[in-house]
mmCIF file of C-alpha atoms in Angstrom:
data_model
loop_
_atom_site.group_PDB
_atom_site.id
_atom_site.type_symbol
_atom_site.label_atom_id
_atom_site.label_comp_id
_atom_site.label_asym_id
_atom_site.label_seq_id
_atom_site.Cartn_x
_atom_site.Cartn_y
_atom_site.Cartn_z
ATOM 1 C CA MET A 1404 7.609 -4.821 -11.794
ATOM 2 C CA THR A 1405 5.974 -3.145 -14.532
ATOM 3 C CA GLU A 1406 7.850 -0.807 -17.088
ATOM 4 C CA LEU A 1407 5.704 2.063 -15.651
ATOM 5 C CA LEU A 1408 7.196 1.383 -12.039
ATOM 6 C CA LYS A 1409 10.643 1.065 -13.248
ATOM 7 C CA GLU A 1410 10.190 4.512 -15.147
ATOM 8 C CA PHE A 1411 9.068 5.985 -11.819
ATOM 9 C CA TRP A 1412 12.193 4.671 -9.877
ATOM 10 C CA GLU A 1413 14.407 6.302 -12.700
ATOM 11 C CA TRP A 1414 12.509 9.320 -12.420
ATOM 12 C CA LEU A 1415 12.717 9.807 -8.592
ATOM 13 C CA PRO A 1416 15.737 8.975 -8.696
ATOM 14 C CA VAL A 1417 16.333 6.421 -6.158
ATOM 15 C CA SER A 1418 16.232 2.703 -6.279
ATOM 16 C CA TYR A 1419 13.096 0.890 -4.998
ATOM 17 C CA GLU A 1420 15.378 -0.619 -2.115
ATOM 18 C CA GLU A 1421 16.733 2.766 -1.117
ATOM 19 C CA TYR A 1422 13.162 4.364 -1.227
ATOM 20 C CA SER A 1423 11.943 1.586 0.988
ATOM 21 C CA LYS A 1424 14.683 1.990 3.460
ATOM 22 C CA LYS A 1425 14.447 5.944 3.867
ATOM 23 C CA GLY A 1426 10.688 6.019 3.657
ATOM 24 C CA ILE A 1427 10.645 9.755 2.674
ATOM 25 C CA SER A 1428 8.081 11.375 0.273
ATOM 26 C CA GLN A 1429 10.516 14.174 -1.151
ATOM 27 C CA LEU A 1430 13.905 13.343 -2.682
ATOM 28 C CA ASN A 1431 15.905 15.870 -4.872
ATOM 29 C CA GLY A 1432 12.622 18.132 -5.108
ATOM 30 C CA ASN A 1433 10.490 15.256 -6.617
ATOM 31 C CA TYR A 1434 7.088 14.398 -4.930
ATOM 32 C CA GLU A 1435 5.787 11.204 -6.013
ATOM 33 C CA ASP A 1436 2.572 12.798 -7.279
ATOM 34 C CA ASN A 1437 4.661 15.021 -9.718
ATOM 35 C CA PHE A 1438 5.704 11.974 -11.580
ATOM 36 C CA PRO A 1439 4.556 12.763 -15.094
ATOM 37 C CA LYS A 1440 2.930 9.446 -15.516
ATOM 38 C CA ILE A 1441 1.190 9.157 -12.129
ATOM 39 C CA ASN A 1442 -2.173 8.953 -13.525
ATOM 40 C CA GLU A 1443 -1.192 5.979 -15.505
ATOM 41 C CA LEU A 1444 0.333 4.300 -12.405
ATOM 42 C CA ILE A 1445 -3.241 4.929 -10.731
ATOM 43 C CA GLU A 1446 -4.972 3.498 -13.626
ATOM 44 C CA HIS A 1447 -2.662 0.480 -13.714
ATOM 45 C CA ALA A 1448 -3.443 -0.301 -10.027
ATOM 46 C CA LYS A 1449 -7.071 -0.014 -10.444
ATOM 47 C CA LYS A 1450 -7.033 -2.328 -13.429
ATOM 48 C CA ILE A 1451 -5.306 -4.784 -11.234
ATOM 49 C CA VAL A 1452 -8.123 -4.468 -8.919
ATOM 50 C CA ASP A 1453 -11.024 -4.551 -11.537
ATOM 51 C CA ASP A 1454 -9.501 -7.460 -13.313
ATOM 52 C CA ASN A 1455 -9.202 -9.366 -9.874
ATOM 53 C CA LEU A 1456 -5.650 -10.148 -10.469
ATOM 54 C CA THR A 1457 -3.864 -11.870 -7.648
ATOM 55 C CA SER A 1458 -0.304 -13.005 -8.764
ATOM 56 C CA ASP A 1459 2.677 -12.138 -6.615
ATOM 57 C CA ASN A 1460 3.721 -9.769 -9.044
ATOM 58 C CA ASP A 1461 0.352 -8.083 -9.494
ATOM 59 C CA MET A 1462 0.005 -7.868 -5.622
ATOM 60 C CA ASP A 1463 3.605 -6.473 -5.519
ATOM 61 C CA ASP A 1464 2.778 -3.679 -8.046
ATOM 62 C CA LEU A 1465 -0.419 -2.687 -6.319
ATOM 63 C CA LEU A 1466 1.118 -2.545 -2.951
ATOM 64 C CA THR A 1467 3.986 -0.506 -4.532
ATOM 65 C CA ILE A 1468 1.613 1.967 -6.183
ATOM 66 C CA MET A 1469 -0.458 2.224 -3.079
ATOM 67 C CA GLY A 1470 2.663 3.061 -1.175
ATOM 68 C CA ILE A 1471 3.520 5.628 -3.735
ATOM 69 C CA ASP A 1472 0.072 7.131 -3.484
ATOM 70 C CA ASN A 1473 0.120 7.156 0.285
ATOM 71 C CA GLU A 1474 -0.834 10.783 0.665
ATOM 72 C CA ALA A 1475 -3.810 10.788 -1.461
ATOM 73 C CA GLU A 1476 -4.829 7.307 -0.545
ATOM 74 C CA GLU A 1477 -6.671 7.015 -3.791
ATOM 75 C CA ILE A 1478 -5.584 3.421 -4.451
ATOM 76 C CA MET A 1479 -6.346 2.450 -0.783
ATOM 77 C CA GLU A 1480 -9.835 3.587 -0.986
ATOM 78 C CA TYR A 1481 -10.378 2.008 -4.366
ATOM 79 C CA ILE A 1482 -9.186 -1.230 -3.194
ATOM 80 C CA GLU A 1483 -11.404 -1.009 -0.006
ATOM 81 C CA GLU A 1484 -14.559 -0.290 -2.347
ATOM 82 C CA ASN A 1485 -13.863 -2.544 -5.228
ATOM 83 C CA SER A 1486 -11.515 -5.571 -4.259
ATOM 84 C CA SER A 1487 -13.184 -8.932 -4.022
ATOM 85 C CA ASP A 1488 -12.424 -10.855 -0.774
ATOM 86 C CA GLU A 1489 -9.867 -13.132 -2.390
ATOM 87 C CA GLN A 1490 -7.971 -10.312 -3.543
ATOM 88 C CA ILE A 1491 -8.064 -8.620 -0.357
ATOM 89 C CA ASN A 1492 -6.927 -11.719 1.440
ATOM 90 C CA ARG A 1493 -3.967 -11.886 -1.096
ATOM 91 C CA LEU A 1494 -3.083 -8.348 -0.681
ATOM 92 C CA ILE A 1495 -2.980 -8.671 3.043
ATOM 93 C CA TYR A 1496 -1.074 -11.724 3.011
ATOM 94 C CA ILE A 1497 1.596 -10.414 0.866
ATOM 95 C CA GLY A 1498 1.288 -6.627 2.030
ATOM 96 C CA ILE A 1499 1.946 -7.267 5.863
ATOM 97 C CA ASN A 1500 5.653 -7.882 4.698
ATOM 98 C CA HIS A 1501 5.688 -5.483 1.952
ATOM 99 C CA PRO A 1502 9.036 -3.442 1.899
ATOM 100 C CA LEU A 1503 7.346 -0.055 1.456
ATOM 101 C CA HIS A 1504 6.152 0.875 4.985
ATOM 102 C CA ASP A 1505 3.772 3.373 3.359
ATOM 103 C CA ALA A 1506 2.037 0.304 1.862
ATOM 104 C CA ARG A 1507 2.004 -1.592 5.286
ATOM 105 C CA TRP A 1508 0.078 1.009 7.207
ATOM 106 C CA GLN A 1509 -2.569 1.091 4.362
ATOM 107 C CA VAL A 1510 -2.740 -2.568 4.778
ATOM 108 C CA ALA A 1511 -3.638 -2.071 8.498
ATOM 109 C CA GLU A 1512 -6.202 0.335 7.407
ATOM 110 C CA LEU A 1513 -7.678 -1.972 5.056
ATOM 111 C CA LEU A 1514 -7.740 -4.735 7.723
ATOM 112 C CA TYR A 1515 -9.761 -2.460 9.915
ATOM 113 C CA ARG A 1516 -12.154 -1.356 7.131
ATOM 114 C CA ARG A 1517 -12.881 -4.740 5.249
ATOM 115 C CA LYS A 1518 -12.267 -6.883 8.329
ATOM 116 C CA PRO A 1519 -11.409 -10.156 6.376
ATOM 117 C CA GLN A 1520 -10.693 -13.419 8.104
ATOM 118 C CA ARG A 1521 -8.000 -13.211 10.879
ATOM 119 C CA TYR A 1522 -7.878 -9.287 10.542
ATOM 120 C CA ALA A 1523 -7.001 -9.033 14.157
ATOM 121 C CA ASP A 1524 -4.248 -11.383 13.834
ATOM 122 C CA PHE A 1525 -2.796 -9.451 11.117
ATOM 123 C CA LEU A 1526 -3.298 -5.998 12.907
ATOM 124 C CA LYS A 1527 -1.401 -7.572 15.764
ATOM 125 C CA ILE A 1528 1.597 -8.542 13.567
ATOM 126 C CA LEU A 1529 1.583 -4.896 12.052
ATOM 127 C CA SER A 1530 1.317 -3.629 15.719
ATOM 128 C CA SER A 1531 4.893 -4.935 16.006
ATOM 129 C CA ASP A 1532 6.266 -3.420 12.775
ATOM 130 C CA SER A 1533 9.694 -2.356 12.658
ATOM 131 C CA ASN A 1534 8.425 1.093 11.250
ATOM 132 C CA MET A 1535 7.015 3.364 14.157
ATOM 133 C CA TYR A 1536 4.255 4.899 11.826
ATOM 134 C CA VAL A 1537 3.116 1.399 10.680
ATOM 135 C CA ARG A 1538 2.874 0.385 14.478
ATOM 136 C CA LYS A 1539 0.959 3.448 15.307
ATOM 137 C CA ARG A 1540 -1.638 3.043 12.603
ATOM 138 C CA ALA A 1541 -2.216 -0.694 13.470
ATOM 139 C CA MET A 1542 -2.430 0.239 17.085
ATOM 140 C CA ASN A 1543 -5.062 2.908 16.034
ATOM 141 C CA CYS A 1544 -7.015 0.325 14.098
ATOM 142 C CA ILE A 1545 -6.902 -2.128 17.101
ATOM 143 C CA GLU A 1546 -8.122 0.813 19.370
ATOM 144 C CA MET A 1547 -10.941 1.688 16.948
ATOM 145 C CA ILE A 1548 -11.940 -1.918 17.002
ATOM 146 C CA ASN A 1549 -12.015 -2.229 20.652
ATOM 147 C CA GLN A 1550 -14.258 0.865 20.773
ATOM 148 C CA GLU A 1551 -16.687 -0.916 18.499
ATOM 149 C CA LEU A 1552 -17.048 -3.857 20.913
#
């Protein structure tokens, strides 16, 4: 986890683990996008994509920032448009089990939009996710795919 993300968790102020369990976008009056360095977080995520980084740490940072950015979906759209196939595959492989449900539902969307290898298998996994919203988004994607057939 980068120093910038550590600063985010100190600012919020809840731990990464607590945030992933509660899955709420407002704590103590602080919205994620009010983080004073939100633009730096967004740029960090875009740099991971642009540099085609695929390490576990880079993917975790990218997924975490995508989860934080879940309302605007700027990072998800950037990934959709700019990630290499290799990077998408790594992101999905790690992302289907990511602690932040706000990252996992966006992984479902990326599966639908980019349709990498085995995308239907991964959507099926997410359709059984422990989080109701992730399940709903995965099922919506499966339904859209079925309508396209």
